[in-house]
Amino acid sequence: RKEVEQDPGPFNVPEGATVAFNCTYSNSASQSFFWYRQDCRKEPKLLMSVYSSGNEDGRFTAQLNRASQYISLLIRDSRLSDSATYLCVVNTGFKTIFGAGTRLFVKA
Amino acid sequence: GAVVSQHPSWVICKSGTSVKIECRSLDFQATTMFWYRQFPKQSLMLMATSNEGSKATYEQGVEKDKFLINHASLTLSTLTVTSAHPEDSSFYICSAYVNTEAFFGQGTRLTVV
């Protein structure tokens, strides 16, 4: 089993749609969690951290369920510019593990 | 946010030659930097942890004699791919942390022909 697993997609959605990504992690001692965005042939960039209480940043909502070892990212009112690969990232305190990413295509 | 600069952004080299990739922290000091490799449609895989003033720590399966890492100052780490072969063709990315946030270099796309 991979340490961090994501649905690879791709997710093809129309503009304005709501889309949700899921991620599971295997190490119950993991300490911090993030969603990164990676555009094609570019470096990853931090989208948002994920907190136990859940957090929202504009159209993006992230949630963490420690009991189920599950992280989610919800994108509302999706835009063409949201097209990218979204990486689930888990930090165990000793190392940072990246998921393989979920590809999103938003179409007009 | 913090800036990590990586150079070159792409390189094509002949099989058997060596390629050096530089990673610089421009506005902060990084005692530790990380080197990743990413194959198409796959996740970033940590290759090694670069420590300023000491030897790098390599992940299992990564040949330290092939991927030479030097971290001679608080703002520069280099990765040298020695005797490169076509299977080394990949996207190499460095990163450094400021608090808990990872900042990445722009990446280097290496093609070995």
PDB file of C-alpha atoms in Angstrom:
ATOM      1  CA  ARG A   1       0.000   0.000   0.000  1.00  0.00           C
ATOM      2  CA  LYS A   2       1.271   3.470  -0.881  1.00  0.00           C
ATOM      3  CA  GLU A   3       1.916   5.842   1.983  1.00  0.00           C
ATOM      4  CA  VAL A   4      -0.251   8.501   0.383  1.00  0.00           C
ATOM      5  CA  GLU A   5      -2.924   7.524  -2.113  1.00  0.00           C
ATOM      6  CA  GLN A   6      -4.965   9.690  -4.405  1.00  0.00           C
ATOM      7  CA  ASP A   7      -7.376   9.046  -7.222  1.00  0.00           C
ATOM      8  CA  PRO A   8      -5.274   9.943 -10.287  1.00  0.00           C
ATOM      9  CA  GLY A   9      -8.270  11.132 -12.274  1.00  0.00           C
ATOM     10  CA  PRO A  10      -8.447  12.875 -14.578  1.00  0.00           C
ATOM     11  CA  PHE A  11     -11.493  14.769 -13.469  1.00  0.00           C
ATOM     12  CA  ASN A  12     -13.122  16.554 -16.377  1.00  0.00           C
ATOM     13  CA  VAL A  13     -15.635  19.140 -15.186  1.00  0.00           C
ATOM     14  CA  PRO A  14     -17.402  22.142 -16.710  1.00  0.00           C
ATOM     15  CA  GLU A  15     -16.801  25.649 -15.484  1.00  0.00           C
ATOM     16  CA  GLY A  16     -18.775  26.403 -12.356  1.00  0.00           C
ATOM     17  CA  ALA A  17     -18.875  22.817 -11.181  1.00  0.00           C
ATOM     18  CA  THR A  18     -17.954  21.652  -7.703  1.00  0.00           C
ATOM     19  CA  VAL A  19     -15.303  18.975  -7.547  1.00  0.00           C
ATOM     20  CA  ALA A  20     -13.900  17.003  -4.627  1.00  0.00           C
ATOM     21  CA  PHE A  21     -10.582  15.215  -4.304  1.00  0.00           C
ATOM     22  CA  ASN A  22      -9.795  12.568  -1.739  1.00  0.00           C
ATOM     23  CA  CYS A  23      -6.558  11.370  -0.249  1.00  0.00           C
ATOM     24  CA  THR A  24      -5.704   8.665   2.269  1.00  0.00           C
ATOM     25  CA  TYR A  25      -2.495   8.192   4.204  1.00  0.00           C
ATOM     26  CA  SER A  26      -1.137   5.142   5.964  1.00  0.00           C
ATOM     27  CA  ASN A  27       0.968   6.539   8.798  1.00  0.00           C
ATOM     28  CA  SER A  28      -1.251   7.353  11.754  1.00  0.00           C
ATOM     29  CA  ALA A  29       1.565   9.397  13.307  1.00  0.00           C
ATOM     30  CA  SER A  30       1.509  11.913  10.443  1.00  0.00           C
ATOM     31  CA  GLN A  31       1.604  15.422  11.775  1.00  0.00           C
ATOM     32  CA  SER A  32       0.808  17.938   9.084  1.00  0.00           C
ATOM     33  CA  PHE A  33      -1.071  17.913   5.852  1.00  0.00           C
ATOM     34  CA  PHE A  34      -1.166  20.056   2.762  1.00  0.00           C
ATOM     35  CA  TRP A  35      -2.600  20.400  -0.697  1.00  0.00           C
ATOM     36  CA  TYR A  36      -0.214  21.556  -3.399  1.00  0.00           C
ATOM     37  CA  ARG A  37      -1.029  22.499  -6.945  1.00  0.00           C
ATOM     38  CA  GLN A  38       1.271  21.577  -9.803  1.00  0.00           C
ATOM     39  CA  ASP A  39       0.850  22.938 -13.305  1.00  0.00           C
ATOM     40  CA  CYS A  40       2.194  20.979 -16.237  1.00  0.00           C
ATOM     41  CA  ARG A  41       6.011  20.956 -16.284  1.00  0.00           C
ATOM     42  CA  LYS A  42       6.154  23.342 -13.344  1.00  0.00           C
ATOM     43  CA  GLU A  43       7.103  23.059  -9.706  1.00  0.00           C
ATOM     44  CA  PRO A  44       4.445  22.387  -7.026  1.00  0.00           C
ATOM     45  CA  LYS A  45       3.095  25.358  -5.129  1.00  0.00           C
ATOM     46  CA  LEU A  46       1.289  25.375  -1.814  1.00  0.00           C
ATOM     47  CA  LEU A  47      -2.458  25.695  -2.193  1.00  0.00           C
ATOM     48  CA  MET A  48      -3.425  25.348   1.441  1.00  0.00           C
ATOM     49  CA  SER A  49      -2.610  23.617   4.686  1.00  0.00           C
ATOM     50  CA  VAL A  50      -5.154  21.213   6.123  1.00  0.00           C
ATOM     51  CA  TYR A  51      -6.246  21.523   9.729  1.00  0.00           C
ATOM     52  CA  SER A  52      -8.186  19.127  11.910  1.00  0.00           C
ATOM     53  CA  SER A  53     -11.028  21.587  12.242  1.00  0.00           C
ATOM     54  CA  GLY A  54     -11.246  22.017   8.493  1.00  0.00           C
ATOM     55  CA  ASN A  55     -10.384  25.225   6.748  1.00  0.00           C
ATOM     56  CA  GLU A  56     -11.596  27.310   3.873  1.00  0.00           C
ATOM     57  CA  ASP A  57      -9.851  29.711   1.553  1.00  0.00           C
ATOM     58  CA  GLY A  58     -12.223  31.317  -0.900  1.00  0.00           C
ATOM     59  CA  ARG A  59     -13.537  28.608  -3.215  1.00  0.00           C
ATOM     60  CA  PHE A  60     -11.337  25.946  -1.639  1.00  0.00           C
ATOM     61  CA  THR A  61     -12.208  23.893   1.431  1.00  0.00           C
ATOM     62  CA  ALA A  62      -9.891  21.332   2.985  1.00  0.00           C
ATOM     63  CA  GLN A  63     -10.814  18.768   5.594  1.00  0.00           C
ATOM     64  CA  LEU A  64      -8.929  16.225   7.640  1.00  0.00           C
ATOM     65  CA  ASN A  65     -10.265  13.114   9.311  1.00  0.00           C
ATOM     66  CA  ARG A  66      -7.517  11.697  11.507  1.00  0.00           C
ATOM     67  CA  ALA A  67      -9.558   8.695  12.595  1.00  0.00           C
ATOM     68  CA  SER A  68     -10.040   7.602   8.999  1.00  0.00           C
ATOM     69  CA  GLN A  69      -6.653   8.966   7.868  1.00  0.00           C
ATOM     70  CA  TYR A  70      -8.380  10.834   5.122  1.00  0.00           C
ATOM     71  CA  ILE A  71      -7.960  14.295   3.618  1.00  0.00           C
ATOM     72  CA  SER A  72     -10.203  16.055   1.162  1.00  0.00           C
ATOM     73  CA  LEU A  73     -10.164  19.137  -1.025  1.00  0.00           C
ATOM     74  CA  LEU A  74     -13.335  20.727  -2.346  1.00  0.00           C
ATOM     75  CA  ILE A  75     -13.269  23.271  -5.146  1.00  0.00           C
ATOM     76  CA  ARG A  76     -16.446  25.249  -5.716  1.00  0.00           C
ATOM     77  CA  ASP A  77     -17.348  27.272  -8.796  1.00  0.00           C
ATOM     78  CA  SER A  78     -14.411  25.805 -10.675  1.00  0.00           C
ATOM     79  CA  ARG A  79     -12.627  27.969 -13.226  1.00  0.00           C
ATOM     80  CA  LEU A  80     -10.582  27.201 -16.300  1.00  0.00           C
ATOM     81  CA  SER A  81      -7.512  28.350 -14.377  1.00  0.00           C
ATOM     82  CA  ASP A  82      -8.078  25.620 -11.787  1.00  0.00           C
ATOM     83  CA  SER A  83      -6.932  23.028 -14.330  1.00  0.00           C
ATOM     84  CA  ALA A  84      -3.832  21.445 -12.798  1.00  0.00           C
ATOM     85  CA  THR A  85      -2.665  18.461 -10.795  1.00  0.00           C
ATOM     86  CA  TYR A  86      -3.457  18.572  -7.105  1.00  0.00           C
ATOM     87  CA  LEU A  87      -0.995  16.875  -4.794  1.00  0.00           C
ATOM     88  CA  CYS A  88      -1.860  15.610  -1.360  1.00  0.00           C
ATOM     89  CA  VAL A  89       1.159  16.024   0.906  1.00  0.00           C
ATOM     90  CA  VAL A  90       1.699  14.444   4.307  1.00  0.00           C
ATOM     91  CA  ASN A  91       4.491  15.233   6.725  1.00  0.00           C
ATOM     92  CA  THR A  92       5.339  12.582   9.294  1.00  0.00           C
ATOM     93  CA  GLY A  93       7.807  14.746  11.145  1.00  0.00           C
ATOM     94  CA  PHE A  94      10.679  12.808   9.631  1.00  0.00           C
ATOM     95  CA  LYS A  95       9.837  13.131   6.001  1.00  0.00           C
ATOM     96  CA  THR A  96       7.389  14.620   3.561  1.00  0.00           C
ATOM     97  CA  ILE A  97       5.464  12.291   1.315  1.00  0.00           C
ATOM     98  CA  PHE A  98       3.719  13.370  -1.843  1.00  0.00           C
ATOM     99  CA  GLY A  99       0.738  11.691  -3.395  1.00  0.00           C
ATOM    100  CA  ALA A 100       0.869  11.005  -7.116  1.00  0.00           C
ATOM    101  CA  GLY A 101      -1.642  13.777  -7.687  1.00  0.00           C
ATOM    102  CA  THR A 102      -5.122  14.116  -9.107  1.00  0.00           C
ATOM    103  CA  ARG A 103      -5.446  15.769 -12.487  1.00  0.00           C
ATOM    104  CA  LEU A 104      -8.244  18.251 -13.007  1.00  0.00           C
ATOM    105  CA  PHE A 105      -9.424  19.621 -16.337  1.00  0.00           C
ATOM    106  CA  VAL A 106     -11.989  22.409 -16.222  1.00  0.00           C
ATOM    107  CA  LYS A 107     -13.660  23.024 -19.564  1.00  0.00           C
ATOM    108  CA  ALA A 108     -15.649  25.948 -20.861  1.00  0.00           C
TER     109      ALA A 108
ATOM    110  CA  GLY B   1       6.892  33.820  -0.011  1.00  0.00           C
ATOM    111  CA  ALA B   2      10.407  32.493   0.039  1.00  0.00           C
ATOM    112  CA  VAL B   3      12.199  31.986  -3.259  1.00  0.00           C
ATOM    113  CA  VAL B   4      14.137  28.939  -4.314  1.00  0.00           C
ATOM    114  CA  SER B   5      15.921  29.257  -7.616  1.00  0.00           C
ATOM    115  CA  GLN B   6      16.975  26.217  -9.605  1.00  0.00           C
ATOM    116  CA  HIS B   7      19.219  26.187 -12.639  1.00  0.00           C
ATOM    117  CA  PRO B   8      19.184  25.079 -15.396  1.00  0.00           C
ATOM    118  CA  SER B   9      15.492  24.680 -16.130  1.00  0.00           C
ATOM    119  CA  TRP B  10      16.186  22.129 -18.822  1.00  0.00           C
ATOM    120  CA  VAL B  11      19.209  20.304 -20.148  1.00  0.00           C
ATOM    121  CA  ILE B  12      19.908  17.769 -22.847  1.00  0.00           C
ATOM    122  CA  CYS B  13      23.092  15.766 -22.521  1.00  0.00           C
ATOM    123  CA  LYS B  14      24.759  12.803 -24.108  1.00  0.00           C
ATOM    124  CA  SER B  15      24.804   9.447 -22.418  1.00  0.00           C
ATOM    125  CA  GLY B  16      27.880   9.070 -20.222  1.00  0.00           C
ATOM    126  CA  THR B  17      28.314  12.738 -19.444  1.00  0.00           C
ATOM    127  CA  SER B  18      27.671  14.487 -16.119  1.00  0.00           C
ATOM    128  CA  VAL B  19      25.179  17.225 -15.408  1.00  0.00           C
ATOM    129  CA  LYS B  20      25.179  19.653 -12.482  1.00  0.00           C
ATOM    130  CA  ILE B  21      21.971  21.203 -11.175  1.00  0.00           C
ATOM    131  CA  GLU B  22      22.056  24.147  -8.782  1.00  0.00           C
ATOM    132  CA  CYS B  23      19.506  25.040  -6.151  1.00  0.00           C
ATOM    133  CA  ARG B  24      19.697  28.386  -4.375  1.00  0.00           C
ATOM    134  CA  SER B  25      17.634  29.909  -1.589  1.00  0.00           C
ATOM    135  CA  LEU B  26      17.499  33.574  -2.564  1.00  0.00           C
ATOM    136  CA  ASP B  27      16.032  35.304   0.456  1.00  0.00           C
ATOM    137  CA  PHE B  28      16.598  32.888   3.296  1.00  0.00           C
ATOM    138  CA  GLN B  29      19.179  30.468   4.574  1.00  0.00           C
ATOM    139  CA  ALA B  30      18.550  26.770   4.204  1.00  0.00           C
ATOM    140  CA  THR B  31      20.602  24.367   6.264  1.00  0.00           C
ATOM    141  CA  THR B  32      18.635  21.555   4.690  1.00  0.00           C
ATOM    142  CA  MET B  33      17.457  21.148   1.131  1.00  0.00           C
ATOM    143  CA  PHE B  34      15.684  18.261  -0.492  1.00  0.00           C
ATOM    144  CA  TRP B  35      16.120  16.766  -3.937  1.00  0.00           C
ATOM    145  CA  TYR B  36      13.220  15.063  -5.672  1.00  0.00           C
ATOM    146  CA  ARG B  37      12.757  13.278  -8.945  1.00  0.00           C
ATOM    147  CA  GLN B  38       9.461  13.090 -10.782  1.00  0.00           C
ATOM    148  CA  PHE B  39       8.722  10.804 -13.705  1.00  0.00           C
ATOM    149  CA  PRO B  40       5.731  11.586 -15.949  1.00  0.00           C
ATOM    150  CA  LYS B  41       2.384  11.151 -14.235  1.00  0.00           C
ATOM    151  CA  GLN B  42       4.052  10.045 -11.026  1.00  0.00           C
ATOM    152  CA  SER B  43       4.574  11.641  -7.653  1.00  0.00           C
ATOM    153  CA  LEU B  44       7.646  13.443  -6.465  1.00  0.00           C
ATOM    154  CA  MET B  45      10.054  10.907  -5.046  1.00  0.00           C
ATOM    155  CA  LEU B  46      12.561  12.081  -2.483  1.00  0.00           C
ATOM    156  CA  MET B  47      16.071  11.214  -3.586  1.00  0.00           C
ATOM    157  CA  ALA B  48      18.165  12.751  -0.858  1.00  0.00           C
ATOM    158  CA  THR B  49      18.351  15.296   1.912  1.00  0.00           C
ATOM    159  CA  SER B  50      21.149  17.796   1.510  1.00  0.00           C
ATOM    160  CA  ASN B  51      22.697  19.100   4.719  1.00  0.00           C
ATOM    161  CA  GLU B  52      24.903  22.177   4.817  1.00  0.00           C
ATOM    162  CA  GLY B  53      28.418  21.295   5.838  1.00  0.00           C
ATOM    163  CA  SER B  54      27.866  17.567   6.055  1.00  0.00           C
ATOM    164  CA  LYS B  55      27.106  14.542   3.918  1.00  0.00           C
ATOM    165  CA  ALA B  56      23.778  14.156   2.247  1.00  0.00           C
ATOM    166  CA  THR B  57      21.342  11.503   3.354  1.00  0.00           C
ATOM    167  CA  TYR B  58      20.151   9.315   0.496  1.00  0.00           C
ATOM    168  CA  GLU B  59      16.882   7.450   0.241  1.00  0.00           C
ATOM    169  CA  GLN B  60      16.913   3.725  -0.225  1.00  0.00           C
ATOM    170  CA  GLY B  61      17.657   2.750  -3.790  1.00  0.00           C
ATOM    171  CA  VAL B  62      19.334   6.027  -4.729  1.00  0.00           C
ATOM    172  CA  GLU B  63      22.980   5.611  -5.669  1.00  0.00           C
ATOM    173  CA  LYS B  64      25.050   8.167  -3.821  1.00  0.00           C
ATOM    174  CA  ASP B  65      27.984   7.755  -6.167  1.00  0.00           C
ATOM    175  CA  LYS B  66      25.776   8.510  -9.143  1.00  0.00           C
ATOM    176  CA  PHE B  67      23.879  11.431  -7.680  1.00  0.00           C
ATOM    177  CA  LEU B  68      26.487  13.605  -6.004  1.00  0.00           C
ATOM    178  CA  ILE B  69      25.183  16.246  -3.649  1.00  0.00           C
ATOM    179  CA  ASN B  70      27.151  19.167  -2.319  1.00  0.00           C
ATOM    180  CA  HIS B  71      25.754  21.714   0.131  1.00  0.00           C
ATOM    181  CA  ALA B  72      28.706  23.994   0.691  1.00  0.00           C
ATOM    182  CA  SER B  73      26.844  27.087   1.856  1.00  0.00           C
ATOM    183  CA  LEU B  74      23.580  28.028   3.531  1.00  0.00           C
ATOM    184  CA  THR B  75      22.111  29.146   0.224  1.00  0.00           C
ATOM    185  CA  LEU B  76      23.373  26.632  -2.326  1.00  0.00           C
ATOM    186  CA  SER B  77      22.993  22.932  -2.880  1.00  0.00           C
ATOM    187  CA  THR B  78      24.072  21.144  -6.045  1.00  0.00           C
ATOM    188  CA  LEU B  79      23.087  17.806  -7.502  1.00  0.00           C
ATOM    189  CA  THR B  80      25.417  16.242 -10.053  1.00  0.00           C
ATOM    190  CA  VAL B  81      24.120  13.365 -12.127  1.00  0.00           C
ATOM    191  CA  THR B  82      27.264  11.476 -13.075  1.00  0.00           C
ATOM    192  CA  SER B  83      27.586   9.254 -16.133  1.00  0.00           C
ATOM    193  CA  ALA B  84      24.005   9.981 -17.072  1.00  0.00           C
ATOM    194  CA  HIS B  85      21.986   7.392 -18.959  1.00  0.00           C
ATOM    195  CA  PRO B  86      18.625   7.682 -20.738  1.00  0.00           C
ATOM    196  CA  GLU B  87      16.839   6.162 -17.738  1.00  0.00           C
ATOM    197  CA  ASP B  88      18.008   9.167 -15.691  1.00  0.00           C
ATOM    198  CA  SER B  89      15.857  11.414 -17.865  1.00  0.00           C
ATOM    199  CA  SER B  90      13.374  12.975 -15.493  1.00  0.00           C
ATOM    200  CA  PHE B  91      12.219  16.160 -13.795  1.00  0.00           C
ATOM    201  CA  TYR B  92      14.471  17.009 -10.857  1.00  0.00           C
ATOM    202  CA  ILE B  93      13.222  19.469  -8.244  1.00  0.00           C
ATOM    203  CA  CYS B  94      14.808  20.871  -5.121  1.00  0.00           C
ATOM    204  CA  SER B  95      12.999  22.297  -2.137  1.00  0.00           C
ATOM    205  CA  ALA B  96      13.627  23.980   1.170  1.00  0.00           C
ATOM    206  CA  TYR B  97      11.348  24.681   4.099  1.00  0.00           C
ATOM    207  CA  VAL B  98      10.429  27.905   5.792  1.00  0.00           C
ATOM    208  CA  ASN B  99       8.582  26.850   8.919  1.00  0.00           C
ATOM    209  CA  THR B 100       6.338  24.050   7.661  1.00  0.00           C
ATOM    210  CA  GLU B 101       5.888  25.287   4.108  1.00  0.00           C
ATOM    211  CA  ALA B 102       7.971  23.745   1.336  1.00  0.00           C
ATOM    212  CA  PHE B 103       9.200  26.054  -1.393  1.00  0.00           C
ATOM    213  CA  PHE B 104      10.320  24.473  -4.615  1.00  0.00           C
ATOM    214  CA  GLY B 105      12.787  25.394  -7.272  1.00  0.00           C
ATOM    215  CA  GLN B 106      11.464  25.673 -10.803  1.00  0.00           C
ATOM    216  CA  GLY B 107      12.680  22.181 -11.588  1.00  0.00           C
ATOM    217  CA  THR B 108      15.173  20.877 -14.119  1.00  0.00           C
ATOM    218  CA  ARG B 109      14.011  18.719 -16.975  1.00  0.00           C
ATOM    219  CA  LEU B 110      16.896  16.414 -17.849  1.00  0.00           C
ATOM    220  CA  THR B 111      16.917  14.528 -21.112  1.00  0.00           C
ATOM    221  CA  VAL B 112      19.751  12.096 -21.729  1.00  0.00           C
ATOM    222  CA  VAL B 113      20.178  11.053 -25.335  1.00  0.00           C
TER     223      VAL B 113
END
